[in-house]
Amino acid sequence: RYQTQNGYNPRVLVIVPCKGVDLTLDSNIKSLKNQDYENFMLVGVVDSEDDPAVEVLQKNMVDYIISKDICDQCSGKVRAIATAYEAYKGYDVYVIADSDIEARKDWLSKLVGEAR
């Protein structure tokens, strides 16, 4: 189990707003799921159950939620982030990751280590 050098080991929620599927979504989700930092949860946020990203999230056993209509004039990404933040209280650190990134295995541990 990874801990930062100073023993800082906060509970982290990684929020991934998803819309549709591109060629690398599966490998991107795998890279986010397989971080060397263990005290985290990964959650995908989609606009609807019919979004093609749902299949990829389910295949990779990643929890997902449906975005709520929280604000009228904000973007879909902002709605997704606000929905996850409202649904998952009690985390020490919230991280937003775009669905089109492939993260190195130490990405989250380095990010969290720098947060302190």
Coordinates of C-alpha atoms in Angstrom, one line a residue:
R1 CA 0.0 0.0 0.0
Y2 CA 1.4 3.4 -1.0
Q3 CA 1.7 6.3 1.4
T4 CA 3.3 9.6 0.7
Q5 CA 6.7 10.2 2.2
N6 CA 5.3 12.0 5.2
G7 CA 2.6 9.4 5.9
Y8 CA -0.2 11.5 4.5
N9 CA -2.9 9.0 3.3
P10 CA -6.2 10.8 2.7
R11 CA -9.4 9.3 1.3
V12 CA -9.5 10.4 -2.4
L13 CA -12.4 10.4 -4.8
V14 CA -11.4 10.5 -8.5
I15 CA -14.3 11.9 -10.6
V16 CA -14.3 11.0 -14.3
P17 CA -17.0 12.8 -16.3
C18 CA -17.7 10.6 -19.3
K19 CA -19.6 11.3 -22.5
G20 CA -19.5 8.8 -25.3
V21 CA -16.6 6.4 -26.2
D22 CA -13.4 7.2 -27.9
L23 CA -10.8 4.7 -29.0
T24 CA -8.8 4.9 -25.8
L25 CA -11.5 5.1 -23.1
D26 CA -11.0 1.5 -22.0
S27 CA -7.3 1.9 -21.5
N28 CA -7.7 5.3 -19.9
I29 CA -10.2 3.9 -17.4
K30 CA -7.8 1.0 -16.7
S31 CA -5.0 3.4 -16.1
L32 CA -7.0 5.4 -13.6
K33 CA -8.3 2.4 -11.8
N34 CA -4.8 0.8 -11.4
Q35 CA -3.0 3.5 -9.5
D36 CA -0.4 2.6 -6.9
Y37 CA -2.2 4.8 -4.4
E38 CA -4.8 2.6 -2.7
N39 CA -7.0 4.8 -0.6
F40 CA -9.1 6.1 -3.4
M41 CA -12.4 5.4 -5.2
L42 CA -12.9 6.0 -8.9
V43 CA -16.4 7.1 -10.1
G44 CA -17.6 7.8 -13.6
V45 CA -20.4 10.3 -14.2
V46 CA -22.5 10.0 -17.3
D47 CA -25.5 12.0 -18.6
S48 CA -27.7 8.9 -19.0
E49 CA -27.8 5.2 -18.6
D50 CA -27.8 5.0 -22.4
D51 CA -24.4 6.6 -22.7
P52 CA -22.0 4.2 -24.4
A53 CA -19.4 4.9 -21.7
V54 CA -21.5 3.0 -19.2
E55 CA -20.6 -0.3 -20.9
V56 CA -16.8 0.5 -20.6
L57 CA -17.3 1.5 -16.9
Q58 CA -19.2 -1.6 -16.1
K59 CA -16.7 -3.8 -17.9
N60 CA -13.9 -2.3 -15.8
M61 CA -16.0 -2.6 -12.6
V62 CA -16.0 1.2 -12.0
D63 CA -18.9 2.7 -10.1
Y64 CA -20.9 5.3 -12.1
I65 CA -23.7 7.7 -11.4
I66 CA -26.1 9.7 -13.6
S67 CA -25.5 13.4 -13.7
K68 CA -28.3 15.5 -12.1
D69 CA -29.7 18.7 -13.5
I70 CA -28.0 20.8 -10.8
C71 CA -27.5 24.0 -12.7
D72 CA -29.2 25.5 -15.7
Q73 CA -26.3 27.4 -17.3
C74 CA -23.3 25.2 -16.5
S75 CA -21.6 22.8 -18.8
G76 CA -22.2 19.0 -18.7
K77 CA -18.7 18.5 -17.2
V78 CA -19.5 21.0 -14.3
R79 CA -22.9 19.2 -13.7
A80 CA -21.1 15.9 -13.6
I81 CA -18.5 17.1 -11.1
A82 CA -21.2 18.8 -8.9
T83 CA -23.3 15.6 -8.9
A84 CA -20.4 13.5 -7.8
Y85 CA -19.3 16.0 -5.1
E86 CA -22.9 16.0 -3.8
A87 CA -23.3 12.2 -3.9
Y88 CA -19.9 11.3 -2.3
K89 CA -19.4 13.3 0.8
G90 CA -16.6 12.7 3.4
Y91 CA -13.6 12.4 1.1
D92 CA -10.5 14.3 2.1
V93 CA -9.4 15.0 -1.5
Y94 CA -11.5 15.3 -4.7
V95 CA -9.7 14.9 -8.0
I96 CA -11.2 15.4 -11.5
A97 CA -9.8 13.4 -14.3
D98 CA -10.8 13.8 -17.9
S99 CA -11.9 10.5 -19.6
D100 CA -9.4 11.1 -22.4
I101 CA -6.2 10.8 -20.3
E102 CA -4.1 7.8 -19.7
A103 CA -2.4 8.2 -16.3
R104 CA 0.9 6.7 -15.2
K105 CA 0.6 4.3 -12.3
D106 CA 2.1 6.9 -9.9
W107 CA 0.0 9.8 -11.1
L108 CA -2.4 9.9 -8.1
S109 CA 0.2 9.2 -5.4
K110 CA 2.3 12.1 -6.7
L111 CA -0.8 14.3 -7.0
V112 CA -1.9 13.5 -3.4
G113 CA 1.6 13.8 -2.1
E114 CA 1.9 17.3 -3.5
A115 CA -1.6 18.3 -2.1
R116 CA -0.3 18.4 1.5

